[in-house]
Coordinates of C-alpha atoms in Angstrom, one line a residue:
M6 CA -37.0 31.9 -44.0
A7 CA -37.6 28.2 -43.3
V8 CA -39.4 27.4 -40.1
A9 CA -36.5 25.5 -38.6
D10 CA -33.8 28.1 -39.5
R11 CA -32.2 30.4 -37.0
P12 CA -32.2 34.1 -38.0
A13 CA -29.0 35.6 -39.2
P14 CA -27.1 36.9 -36.3
T15 CA -26.8 40.7 -35.6
P16 CA -23.3 42.2 -35.6
L17 CA -23.1 42.1 -31.8
Q18 CA -24.4 38.5 -31.7
A19 CA -21.7 37.5 -34.2
E20 CA -19.0 39.2 -32.0
A21 CA -20.4 37.4 -28.9
S22 CA -20.4 34.1 -30.7
R23 CA -16.7 34.6 -31.7
L24 CA -15.9 35.4 -28.0
L25 CA -17.8 32.2 -26.9
A26 CA -15.9 30.1 -29.4
S27 CA -12.6 31.5 -28.0
H28 CA -13.8 30.6 -24.4
Q29 CA -14.0 34.2 -23.4
Y30 CA -17.2 33.7 -21.4
K31 CA -17.1 36.9 -19.3
S32 CA -16.6 39.1 -22.4
C33 CA -19.2 37.2 -24.3
E34 CA -21.7 37.6 -21.5
L35 CA -21.0 41.3 -21.2
V36 CA -21.5 41.9 -25.0
A37 CA -24.7 39.7 -25.1
L38 CA -26.2 41.6 -22.1
M39 CA -25.6 44.9 -23.9
E40 CA -27.3 43.4 -27.0
L41 CA -30.2 42.2 -24.9
S42 CA -30.6 45.5 -23.3
Q43 CA -30.7 47.3 -26.6
M44 CA -33.3 44.9 -27.9
K45 CA -35.6 45.5 -24.9
Q46 CA -35.1 49.2 -25.3
R47 CA -36.1 49.2 -28.9
S48 CA -39.4 47.3 -28.4
S49 CA -41.4 46.3 -25.3
A50 CA -41.6 42.7 -26.6
G51 CA -38.4 42.7 -28.6
P52 CA -37.7 40.8 -31.8
A53 CA -38.5 37.3 -30.6
A54 CA -36.1 35.2 -32.8
E55 CA -33.2 37.7 -32.4
M56 CA -33.7 37.9 -28.6
A57 CA -33.8 34.1 -28.4
T58 CA -30.4 34.0 -30.0
T59 CA -29.0 36.4 -27.4
L60 CA -30.6 34.5 -24.5
E61 CA -29.0 31.3 -25.8
L62 CA -25.6 32.9 -25.9
L63 CA -26.1 34.0 -22.3
G64 CA -27.2 30.4 -21.4
D65 CA -24.1 29.0 -23.0
C66 CA -21.9 31.4 -21.0
A67 CA -23.6 30.4 -17.8
V68 CA -23.2 26.7 -18.4
H69 CA -19.5 27.0 -19.1
T70 CA -19.1 28.9 -15.8
Q71 CA -21.1 26.3 -14.0
R72 CA -24.1 28.6 -13.2
N73 CA -26.7 26.0 -14.3
R74 CA -29.8 27.6 -12.7
Q75 CA -29.1 30.9 -14.4
A76 CA -28.5 29.0 -17.7
N77 CA -31.8 27.2 -17.2
D78 CA -33.6 30.5 -17.0
H79 CA -32.0 31.8 -20.2
Y80 CA -32.6 28.6 -22.2
R81 CA -36.2 28.4 -21.0
D82 CA -36.9 32.1 -22.0
A83 CA -35.3 31.5 -25.4
A84 CA -37.2 28.3 -26.0
E85 CA -40.5 30.0 -25.2
L86 CA -39.8 32.8 -27.6
V87 CA -38.9 30.4 -30.3
H88 CA -42.0 28.3 -29.6
D89 CA -44.3 31.2 -29.8
H90 CA -42.7 32.7 -32.9
Y91 CA -42.5 29.5 -35.0
G92 CA -45.7 28.0 -33.5
R93 CA -47.6 30.9 -35.1
A94 CA -45.6 30.4 -38.4
R95 CA -46.6 26.7 -38.5
G96 CA -50.3 27.5 -37.9
G97 CA -52.3 24.3 -37.2
G98 CA -49.3 22.0 -37.5
I99 CA -48.9 21.7 -33.8
T100 CA -50.9 18.9 -32.1
N101 CA -49.5 19.5 -28.6
E102 CA -49.0 23.1 -27.4
E103 CA -45.8 22.2 -25.6
E104 CA -44.3 20.1 -28.4
A105 CA -41.1 21.4 -30.0
T106 CA -41.9 23.4 -33.1
C107 CA -38.5 23.3 -34.8
R108 CA -35.0 22.0 -34.5
W109 CA -33.8 25.2 -32.8
E110 CA -36.4 24.9 -30.1
A111 CA -35.5 21.2 -29.7
E112 CA -31.9 22.1 -29.1
L113 CA -32.9 24.7 -26.6
R114 CA -35.1 22.3 -24.7
V115 CA -32.2 19.8 -24.5
K116 CA -29.9 22.5 -23.1
E117 CA -32.6 23.5 -20.6
S118 CA -33.1 20.0 -19.5
R119 CA -29.4 19.3 -19.1
A120 CA -28.9 22.5 -17.0
L121 CA -31.7 21.3 -14.7
S122 CA -30.3 17.8 -14.4
N123 CA -26.9 19.4 -13.5
V124 CA -28.5 20.9 -10.3
G125 CA -30.2 17.6 -9.4
S126 CA -33.8 18.4 -10.7
V127 CA -34.0 15.1 -12.5
V128 CA -37.8 14.7 -12.6
E129 CA -38.3 18.2 -13.9
A130 CA -35.6 17.8 -16.5
A131 CA -37.2 14.6 -17.8
A132 CA -40.6 16.3 -17.9
I133 CA -39.3 19.0 -20.2
L134 CA -38.0 16.5 -22.7
E135 CA -41.1 14.4 -22.5
R136 CA -43.3 17.4 -23.2
S137 CA -41.1 18.6 -26.0
F138 CA -40.6 15.2 -27.8
P139 CA -43.9 13.3 -27.2
A140 CA -43.6 9.8 -28.7
A141 CA -46.3 8.3 -30.9
E142 CA -48.7 6.0 -29.0
G143 CA -48.3 3.0 -31.2
R144 CA -45.5 0.7 -30.0
L145 CA -44.0 -2.3 -31.7
R146 CA -41.9 -4.9 -29.8
G147 CA -41.3 -2.3 -27.0
Q148 CA -40.2 0.3 -29.5
F149 CA -41.8 3.6 -30.2
D150 CA -42.0 6.1 -33.0
A151 CA -39.8 8.9 -31.8
H152 CA -40.6 12.6 -32.3
Q153 CA -39.4 14.1 -35.6
Y154 CA -37.0 16.4 -33.8
A155 CA -35.7 13.9 -31.3
T156 CA -31.9 13.3 -31.7
L157 CA -29.4 10.8 -30.3
E158 CA -28.5 13.4 -27.7
S159 CA -32.0 14.1 -26.5
T160 CA -32.9 10.4 -26.5
M161 CA -29.9 9.4 -24.4
L162 CA -30.4 12.3 -22.0
L163 CA -34.0 11.4 -21.5
G164 CA -33.2 7.8 -21.0
T165 CA -30.6 8.6 -18.4
L166 CA -33.1 11.0 -16.6
L167 CA -35.9 8.4 -16.7
E168 CA -33.5 5.7 -15.3
K169 CA -32.5 8.0 -12.4
S170 CA -36.2 8.6 -11.7
G171 CA -36.8 4.8 -11.5
R172 CA -38.8 4.6 -14.7
T173 CA -36.7 1.8 -16.1
S174 CA -39.3 0.6 -18.7
D175 CA -39.5 4.1 -20.3
A176 CA -35.7 4.4 -20.1
K177 CA -35.3 1.2 -22.0
A178 CA -37.5 2.5 -24.8
Q179 CA -35.3 5.5 -25.2
Y180 CA -32.1 3.5 -25.2
R181 CA -33.6 1.1 -27.8
Y182 CA -34.4 4.0 -30.1
A183 CA -30.9 5.4 -29.6
L184 CA -29.3 2.1 -30.5
A185 CA -31.5 1.7 -33.6
K186 CA -30.6 5.2 -34.6
N187 CA -26.9 4.7 -34.2
P188 CA -25.4 1.2 -33.6
Y189 CA -22.2 2.8 -32.5
A190 CA -23.9 4.3 -29.4
L191 CA -22.1 1.8 -27.2
E192 CA -23.3 3.5 -24.0
A193 CA -26.8 2.6 -25.1
V194 CA -25.7 -1.0 -25.3
E195 CA -24.3 -0.8 -21.8
K196 CA -27.4 0.8 -20.5
L197 CA -29.7 -1.8 -22.1
A198 CA -27.6 -4.6 -20.8
K199 CA -27.8 -3.1 -17.3
L200 CA -31.5 -2.9 -17.6
Q201 CA -31.7 -6.6 -18.5
C202 CA -32.7 -6.2 -22.2
D203 CA -32.3 -9.5 -23.9
E204 CA -29.5 -10.2 -26.4
R205 CA -31.9 -10.9 -29.3
T206 CA -33.6 -7.5 -29.0
M207 CA -30.3 -5.7 -28.8
G208 CA -29.0 -7.7 -31.8
D209 CA -32.0 -6.7 -33.8
L210 CA -31.6 -3.1 -32.9
I211 CA -27.9 -3.2 -34.0
E212 CA -28.9 -4.7 -37.3
E213 CA -31.5 -2.0 -37.8
G214 CA -29.0 0.7 -37.0
L215 CA -26.4 -0.8 -39.4
K216 CA -29.0 -0.8 -42.2
T217 CA -29.8 2.9 -41.4
R218 CA -26.1 3.8 -41.4
K219 CA -25.5 1.9 -44.7
A220 CA -28.3 3.8 -46.3
E221 CA -27.0 7.1 -45.1
S222 CA -23.3 6.5 -46.1
Q223 CA -22.0 3.7 -48.2
D224 CA -18.5 4.8 -47.4
E225 CA -18.8 3.8 -43.8
M226 CA -19.6 0.2 -44.5
S227 CA -17.8 -2.7 -46.2
D228 CA -20.1 -5.4 -47.5
G229 CA -22.6 -4.4 -44.8
E230 CA -20.3 -5.4 -42.0
P231 CA -19.8 -3.0 -39.0
L232 CA -16.6 -1.2 -38.5
L233 CA -16.4 -2.6 -34.9
P234 CA -17.3 -5.9 -33.4
L235 CA -20.6 -4.5 -32.1
R236 CA -22.3 -7.9 -31.5
E237 CA -19.3 -9.2 -29.5
Y238 CA -19.4 -6.0 -27.3
M239 CA -23.1 -6.4 -26.8
R240 CA -22.7 -10.0 -25.7
A241 CA -19.8 -9.1 -23.3
E242 CA -21.9 -6.4 -21.6
S243 CA -25.1 -8.6 -21.6
T244 CA -23.4 -11.6 -20.0
W245 CA -21.7 -9.4 -17.5
H246 CA -24.9 -7.8 -16.3
R247 CA -26.6 -11.2 -16.3
N248 CA -23.9 -12.6 -13.9
Q249 CA -22.7 -15.0 -16.6
L250 CA -19.1 -14.3 -15.6
A251 CA -17.3 -17.0 -17.5
N252 CA -19.0 -16.1 -20.8
S253 CA -18.4 -12.4 -20.2
L254 CA -14.7 -13.0 -19.5
Q255 CA -14.4 -14.9 -22.8
H256 CA -16.0 -12.1 -24.7
F257 CA -13.9 -9.3 -23.0
N258 CA -10.8 -11.4 -23.6
G259 CA -11.6 -11.5 -27.3
L260 CA -12.3 -7.7 -27.4
S261 CA -9.1 -6.8 -25.5
T262 CA -7.0 -9.0 -27.8
R263 CA -8.3 -7.1 -30.8
F264 CA -8.0 -3.7 -29.0
P265 CA -5.1 -4.2 -26.6
F266 CA -4.7 -0.6 -25.5
H267 CA -8.4 0.1 -24.8
P268 CA -8.6 1.1 -21.1
Y269 CA -12.4 0.5 -20.8
L270 CA -12.2 -3.0 -22.2
I271 CA -9.3 -3.9 -19.9
L272 CA -11.1 -2.4 -17.0
S273 CA -14.2 -4.4 -17.7
K274 CA -12.1 -7.5 -18.0
A275 CA -10.5 -6.7 -14.6
H276 CA -14.0 -6.3 -13.0
V277 CA -15.1 -9.8 -14.3
Q278 CA -11.8 -11.4 -13.2
Q279 CA -12.1 -9.8 -9.8
E280 CA -15.6 -11.2 -9.3
L281 CA -14.6 -14.6 -10.5
G282 CA -11.8 -14.6 -7.9
H283 CA -8.9 -14.2 -10.4
I284 CA -7.4 -11.5 -8.2
L285 CA -3.8 -11.6 -9.5
A286 CA -4.9 -11.3 -13.1
A287 CA -7.4 -8.5 -12.2
E288 CA -4.6 -6.6 -10.4
Q289 CA -2.4 -6.7 -13.4
N290 CA -5.2 -5.4 -15.6
Y291 CA -6.0 -2.5 -13.2
K292 CA -2.3 -1.6 -13.3
L293 CA -2.3 -1.7 -17.0
V294 CA -5.3 0.7 -17.1
R295 CA -3.4 3.1 -14.9
A296 CA -0.3 2.8 -17.1
L297 CA -2.3 3.5 -20.3
D298 CA -4.0 6.5 -18.8
P299 CA -2.6 7.9 -15.5
H300 CA -5.7 10.2 -15.1
W301 CA -8.2 7.4 -15.6
M302 CA -10.8 7.3 -12.7
E303 CA -13.8 5.3 -13.7
G304 CA -14.0 1.9 -11.9
L305 CA -10.8 2.3 -10.0
D306 CA -12.6 2.1 -6.7
R307 CA -12.9 -1.6 -7.6
Y308 CA -9.1 -1.7 -7.8
A309 CA -9.1 -0.2 -4.3
H310 CA -11.4 -3.0 -3.2
L311 CA -9.0 -5.5 -4.7
L312 CA -6.2 -4.0 -2.6
F313 CA -8.4 -4.2 0.4
Q314 CA -9.1 -7.9 -0.4
L315 CA -5.3 -8.5 -0.5
R316 CA -4.8 -6.7 2.8
M317 CA -7.7 -8.4 4.6
S318 CA -6.8 -11.8 3.3
R319 CA -3.5 -11.6 5.2
K320 CA -5.5 -10.7 8.3
N321 CA -7.7 -13.7 7.8
A322 CA -10.9 -11.6 7.8
F323 CA -12.7 -14.6 6.4
V324 CA -12.6 -16.5 9.7
L325 CA -15.0 -14.0 11.3
Q326 CA -18.4 -15.6 11.8
Q327 CA -21.5 -13.7 10.8
G328 CA -24.8 -15.4 11.6
G329 CA -23.1 -18.7 11.9
F330 CA -21.4 -18.9 8.5
L331 CA -18.1 -17.8 7.2
H332 CA -17.9 -14.2 5.7
Y333 CA -15.2 -14.6 3.1
Q334 CA -16.0 -12.1 0.5
Y335 CA -12.8 -10.1 1.1
S336 CA -10.5 -13.1 1.4
C337 CA -9.6 -14.2 -2.1
H338 CA -6.1 -12.7 -2.6
G339 CA -5.3 -14.8 -5.7
G340 CA -2.0 -16.0 -4.5
R341 CA 0.0 -12.8 -4.3
E342 CA 3.0 -13.7 -2.1
L343 CA 3.9 -11.3 0.7
D344 CA 7.1 -11.1 2.7
G345 CA 7.7 -9.4 6.0
D346 CA 5.9 -6.0 6.0
A347 CA 4.4 -6.5 2.5
A348 CA 0.9 -6.3 4.0
C349 CA 1.7 -2.8 5.1
G350 CA 2.9 -2.2 1.5
I351 CA -0.5 -3.1 0.2
E352 CA -1.9 -0.5 2.6
D353 CA 0.5 2.0 1.2
E354 CA -0.7 1.2 -2.3
L355 CA -4.3 1.8 -1.2
A356 CA -3.3 5.1 0.4
Q357 CA -1.4 6.2 -2.7
L358 CA -4.3 5.2 -5.0
A359 CA -6.7 7.3 -2.9
A360 CA -4.3 10.3 -3.0
D361 CA -3.8 10.0 -6.8
L362 CA -7.6 9.9 -7.4
L363 CA -8.2 12.9 -5.1
D364 CA -5.6 14.9 -7.1
I365 CA -7.3 14.0 -10.4
D366 CA -10.8 15.0 -9.3
D367 CA -12.1 15.2 -5.8
E368 CA -15.7 15.8 -7.0
R369 CA -16.1 12.2 -8.1
A370 CA -17.1 9.3 -5.9
E371 CA -14.1 7.0 -6.6
P372 CA -11.5 8.8 -4.4
W373 CA -13.9 8.9 -1.4
V374 CA -14.6 5.2 -1.8
C375 CA -10.9 4.5 -1.7
L376 CA -10.6 6.5 1.5
A377 CA -13.5 4.5 3.0
L378 CA -11.7 1.2 2.2
L379 CA -8.4 2.5 3.6
N380 CA -10.0 3.4 6.9
L381 CA -11.9 0.1 6.9
A382 CA -8.6 -1.7 6.5
N383 CA -7.4 0.1 9.6
E384 CA -10.6 -0.9 11.3
E385 CA -11.8 2.7 11.7
H386 CA -15.4 2.0 10.8
E387 CA -16.8 5.5 11.7
K388 CA -14.4 7.3 9.3
A389 CA -15.0 4.6 6.7
L390 CA -18.7 5.1 6.9
A391 CA -18.4 8.9 6.7
Y392 CA -16.3 8.6 3.5
A393 CA -18.8 6.2 2.0
D394 CA -21.6 8.7 2.7
K395 CA -19.5 11.4 1.0
A396 CA -19.2 9.2 -2.1
I397 CA -22.9 8.7 -2.2
A398 CA -23.6 12.4 -1.7
I399 CA -21.5 13.1 -4.8
D400 CA -23.0 10.3 -6.9
Q401 CA -26.2 8.7 -5.7
Q402 CA -26.1 6.3 -8.7
H403 CA -22.7 4.8 -7.6
Q404 CA -23.7 1.2 -7.0
Y405 CA -20.4 0.1 -5.3
A406 CA -20.5 3.0 -2.8
H407 CA -24.0 1.8 -1.6
W408 CA -22.7 -1.8 -1.4
L409 CA -19.6 -0.6 0.6
R410 CA -21.8 1.4 3.0
G411 CA -23.9 -1.7 3.6
S412 CA -20.8 -3.8 4.3
I413 CA -19.5 -1.3 6.8
L414 CA -22.8 -1.2 8.6
L415 CA -23.1 -5.0 8.6
S416 CA -19.6 -5.4 10.1
S417 CA -20.5 -2.7 12.6
R418 CA -23.5 -4.9 13.8
Q419 CA -26.1 -2.7 12.2
P420 CA -27.9 -5.2 9.9
E421 CA -31.2 -3.3 9.8
N422 CA -29.4 -0.2 8.3
A423 CA -27.2 -2.4 6.1
V424 CA -30.3 -3.8 4.4
V425 CA -31.2 -0.3 3.2
S426 CA -27.8 0.2 1.5
F427 CA -27.6 -3.3 0.0
F428 CA -31.2 -2.9 -1.3
R429 CA -30.2 0.3 -3.0
A430 CA -27.1 -1.3 -4.5
N431 CA -29.1 -4.2 -5.7
D432 CA -31.6 -1.8 -7.3
L433 CA -28.9 -0.1 -9.2
R434 CA -27.3 -3.4 -10.4
R435 CA -28.6 -6.9 -9.6
D436 CA -25.3 -8.5 -9.0
I437 CA -24.5 -11.4 -6.7
P438 CA -22.5 -9.3 -4.1
S439 CA -25.5 -7.1 -3.4
Y440 CA -27.7 -10.2 -3.0
E441 CA -25.0 -11.7 -0.6
G442 CA -25.1 -8.5 1.4
L443 CA -28.9 -8.6 1.6
V444 CA -29.0 -12.2 2.7
E445 CA -26.3 -11.7 5.3
S446 CA -28.0 -8.7 6.7
Y447 CA -31.4 -10.4 6.9
L448 CA -29.8 -13.4 8.7
A449 CA -28.0 -11.1 11.1
A450 CA -31.3 -9.4 11.8
A451 CA -33.0 -12.7 12.3
K452 CA -35.3 -12.1 9.3
Y453 CA -35.0 -15.6 8.0
K454 CA -38.1 -15.5 5.7
E455 CA -36.7 -12.4 3.9
A456 CA -33.3 -14.0 3.6
I457 CA -34.7 -17.1 2.0
C458 CA -36.8 -15.1 -0.5
T459 CA -33.8 -12.9 -1.4
A460 CA -31.6 -15.9 -1.9
K461 CA -34.2 -17.4 -4.3
E462 CA -34.4 -14.1 -6.1
A463 CA -30.6 -14.3 -6.6
I464 CA -31.0 -17.7 -8.3
S465 CA -33.6 -16.2 -10.6
S466 CA -31.1 -13.5 -11.6
A467 CA -28.2 -16.0 -12.0
P468 CA -29.5 -19.6 -12.2
R469 CA -26.1 -21.1 -13.0
D470 CA -24.1 -19.1 -10.5
A471 CA -22.8 -21.2 -7.6
R472 CA -22.7 -18.1 -5.3
A473 CA -26.5 -17.6 -5.8
I474 CA -27.3 -21.2 -5.0
T475 CA -25.0 -21.1 -2.0
L476 CA -27.1 -18.2 -0.6
V477 CA -30.1 -20.5 -0.6
G478 CA -28.2 -23.1 1.3
L479 CA -26.9 -20.5 3.8
A480 CA -30.3 -19.1 4.4
L481 CA -32.0 -22.5 4.8
S482 CA -29.2 -23.7 7.2
Q483 CA -29.7 -20.6 9.5
A484 CA -33.5 -20.4 9.5
P485 CA -35.2 -21.9 12.6
A486 CA -37.1 -25.2 12.1
S487 CA -40.5 -23.4 12.1
Q488 CA -39.6 -21.6 8.9
K489 CA -38.0 -24.5 7.1
D490 CA -40.9 -27.0 7.0
G491 CA -38.8 -29.3 9.2
E492 CA -36.5 -30.2 6.3
G493 CA -34.3 -27.1 6.2
K494 CA -30.9 -28.7 6.9
E495 CA -31.4 -31.4 4.2
R496 CA -32.6 -28.8 1.7
A497 CA -29.6 -26.6 2.7
K498 CA -27.2 -29.5 2.1
K499 CA -28.7 -30.2 -1.3
A500 CA -28.3 -26.5 -2.3
L501 CA -24.7 -26.3 -1.1
K502 CA -23.8 -29.6 -2.9
R503 CA -25.4 -28.3 -6.1
A504 CA -23.3 -25.1 -5.7
M505 CA -20.1 -27.1 -5.2
A506 CA -21.0 -29.2 -8.3
L507 CA -21.2 -26.0 -10.4
D508 CA -18.0 -24.6 -8.9
P509 CA -16.0 -27.2 -7.1
G510 CA -13.6 -24.6 -5.7
A511 CA -16.2 -22.2 -4.3
P512 CA -15.0 -21.7 -0.7
R513 CA -18.3 -20.3 0.7
A514 CA -20.3 -23.3 -0.3
L515 CA -17.6 -25.7 1.0
F516 CA -17.2 -24.0 4.4
A517 CA -21.0 -23.6 4.9
L518 CA -21.5 -27.4 4.2
V519 CA -18.6 -28.2 6.5
D520 CA -20.1 -26.0 9.3
L521 CA -23.5 -27.6 8.7
H522 CA -22.1 -31.1 9.2
C523 CA -20.1 -29.8 12.1
T524 CA -23.2 -28.7 14.0
E525 CA -24.6 -32.2 13.5
G526 CA -21.4 -33.7 15.0
D527 CA -20.5 -35.5 11.7
Y528 CA -16.8 -34.6 11.8
D529 CA -15.9 -37.5 9.5
A530 CA -17.9 -35.8 6.7
C531 CA -16.2 -32.5 7.5
V532 CA -12.8 -34.0 7.2
Q533 CA -13.7 -35.8 3.9
L534 CA -15.1 -32.6 2.3
L535 CA -12.0 -30.6 3.2
Q536 CA -9.6 -33.3 2.2
D537 CA -11.3 -33.7 -1.2
A538 CA -11.2 -29.9 -1.7
I539 CA -7.5 -29.9 -1.0
D540 CA -6.9 -32.8 -3.4
D541 CA -9.1 -31.3 -6.1
G542 CA -7.2 -28.0 -5.7
K543 CA -3.9 -29.7 -6.4
K544 CA -5.4 -31.6 -9.3
E545 CA -7.1 -28.5 -10.8
A546 CA -3.8 -26.6 -10.5
S547 CA -2.2 -28.9 -13.0
D548 CA -5.2 -28.3 -15.3
A549 CA -5.3 -24.6 -14.8
T550 CA -4.6 -23.9 -18.5
T551 CA -8.0 -25.3 -19.6
P552 CA -10.8 -22.7 -20.0
A553 CA -13.1 -24.7 -17.7
A554 CA -10.6 -24.8 -14.9
A555 CA -9.8 -21.1 -15.3
S556 CA -13.4 -20.0 -15.1
G557 CA -14.2 -21.1 -11.5
H558 CA -12.8 -20.6 -8.0
A559 CA -11.0 -24.0 -7.9
V560 CA -7.8 -22.7 -9.3
T561 CA -8.0 -19.2 -7.8
W562 CA -9.0 -20.2 -4.3
N563 CA -8.3 -23.8 -3.3
K564 CA -4.9 -23.8 -5.0
E565 CA -3.9 -20.4 -3.7
H566 CA -5.4 -20.7 -0.2
P567 CA -4.1 -24.1 0.9
D568 CA -3.2 -22.6 4.3
V569 CA -6.9 -21.8 5.0
M570 CA -8.0 -25.3 3.9
Q571 CA -5.3 -26.9 6.1
A572 CA -6.3 -24.7 9.1
K573 CA -10.0 -25.6 8.7
L574 CA -9.1 -29.3 8.4
A575 CA -7.0 -29.0 11.6
E576 CA -10.0 -27.5 13.4
M577 CA -12.1 -30.5 12.4
Y578 CA -9.4 -33.0 13.5
T579 CA -9.3 -31.2 16.8
L580 CA -13.0 -31.6 17.3
K581 CA -12.6 -35.3 16.5
G582 CA -9.9 -35.6 19.1
E583 CA -7.3 -36.6 16.6
Y584 CA -4.7 -34.2 17.9
T585 CA -1.7 -35.6 16.0
E586 CA -3.3 -35.0 12.6
A587 CA -4.5 -31.6 13.8
L588 CA -1.0 -30.6 14.8
E589 CA 0.3 -31.7 11.4
C590 CA -2.3 -29.6 9.5
Y591 CA -1.7 -26.5 11.6
H592 CA 2.1 -26.7 11.0
I593 CA 1.5 -27.2 7.3
A594 CA -0.9 -24.1 7.2
I595 CA 1.7 -21.9 9.1
S596 CA 4.5 -23.1 6.8
Q597 CA 2.3 -22.1 3.8
N598 CA 1.4 -18.7 5.3
P599 CA 3.1 -17.6 8.5
Q600 CA 0.5 -14.8 8.9
N601 CA -2.4 -17.2 9.0
G602 CA -4.2 -16.0 12.2
L603 CA -6.6 -18.9 12.2
A604 CA -3.8 -21.5 12.2
I605 CA -1.7 -19.6 14.8
Q606 CA -4.7 -19.2 17.2
G607 CA -5.8 -22.7 16.6
L608 CA -2.4 -24.2 17.2
E609 CA -2.1 -22.2 20.5
R610 CA -5.5 -23.5 21.6
L611 CA -4.6 -27.1 20.6
E612 CA -1.3 -27.0 22.5
K613 CA -3.1 -25.8 25.6
T614 CA -5.7 -28.6 25.2
I615 CA -2.9 -31.2 24.9
R616 CA -1.3 -29.9 28.1
G617 CA -4.6 -30.1 29.9
I618 CA -5.2 -26.3 30.1
D619 CA -8.5 -24.8 29.3
P620 CA -7.9 -23.0 25.9
D621 CA -10.3 -20.2 26.8
E622 CA -8.6 -19.6 30.2
E623 CA -6.4 -16.6 30.5
M624 CA -2.9 -17.5 31.9
E625 CA -1.0 -15.5 34.4
E626 CA 2.4 -14.2 33.3
G627 CA 4.4 -16.7 35.3
D628 CA 2.3 -19.6 34.0
A629 CA 2.8 -18.3 30.4
E630 CA 6.6 -18.4 30.9
H631 CA 6.4 -21.9 32.4
Y632 CA 4.2 -23.0 29.5
E633 CA 6.7 -21.6 26.9
E634 CA 9.7 -23.2 28.7
G635 CA 7.8 -26.5 28.9

């Protein structure tokens, strides 16, 4: 019998295996326990290899019935029996007493590790695999010589466990080996992109994997070309995780054109569009995903966020001031027109999405995130926070749940606690929204030095992203003079102007620069900035078919939020004392969006001012009637 071979099954083991294959787990377990009892009765030690087979069957039954701790015990006992038995058969071939001795033991160790990870023992599960598959010490270009019994399954599992443990460098080494072993392991591509592995390295690994596959089976290759656009997919994931959104959208567009019914590609495209501010297009793609697969759950919490954006944009959430600058991240609704009670319809859509996801699987994080957003839309912050905590308890690696928790805490005026959640979200994925949350929280907590450092780190992560550069301008504009070397406002202006040069339609940079000029009393500059933005929005709308125009906020924000621009312009005219122009802008804003709270409130205040009434003074009921009649 070869060292790596399993022994021939006994008659009872064969019967138990047939029951297991038929999903008769209770019957299989009962038969296997009888076999195990007989083995122990026949000998004090029992036939090691045969007993290991029975223990593995018991472990498989326990896993299928979700008794992972019991399964772990069975797999561990079976692996130890196999290790002792075949270790002696190999003699001096073992250099590490805990190293896997054969493929059978390797499979048992993987099962043992997976059972442990299912109960949350991540570090212990990773340790089992590291001991069983020790890598060679010599490394070349960050790669390593994997153990002879390491498989794609064991490597990906170990990489995932190491990543969860915070050992990202070791996790990357495992994913690199997995990709070199099989270039179609697209999850490894995604994981490497998330861990900021450079495109050249991933490209080399794909080439190595393709050569390996070609050597193994000539039938799977045609002239050495891959069966799928592996390099294009790698570039799409890499640019997405490096915050190169326009490039990522271009790659995902190409992939989704070639594979038009692939829900994951359409979902990824929707994520990129949503972050770019292309909310209408993102909404259509989310709906397409649900139409293709009604039971799809992954990533649909971002769809819930989009619905929340639509709801909050109608309530003008972006006019709320946080630390002196406009908090607009929920405001880009992408031009979806609403009539009458349509805002409530969006709320109904959000509630229906949460109910659908709960029906599909209430043990995933997505439905609880949806419930958190639904309650946040209703301004029930405590309930929203509780649901966000529930989502995190289910999946501690869910980046968006941590970001949402931070947003809820920040809006509840708990910036110190919000920092913790945003930091965890940023640790899981270094995207711009998590950096935005960190900077906002630091500013709200008056930690200006930390805010400036975090904003600069955001630029390092995405040097060509206008949002990252805007963060530097915001942080510098809010920091006191003692922490800005006396030139903070000028440096802030330069940063904000640079952000606007990169993305002329970026609303946050525009409003921050307007507010900065406003604090200096330079209302002419404010009016000019807003007027230019409105004019550029009209111009860019006519050029929206060009790729350059479609990649920024100019089309998706200035063009589709003219009411916000007009209301802000009216506010500046009011401060200048040019009431006629202000009235005109307010009326234009309300005609464009009758629900624009900023314009409605601003118009009421302006009319009071014109009549010589203090706009902040509460009027008696009789005075109010007289005011309305007048």
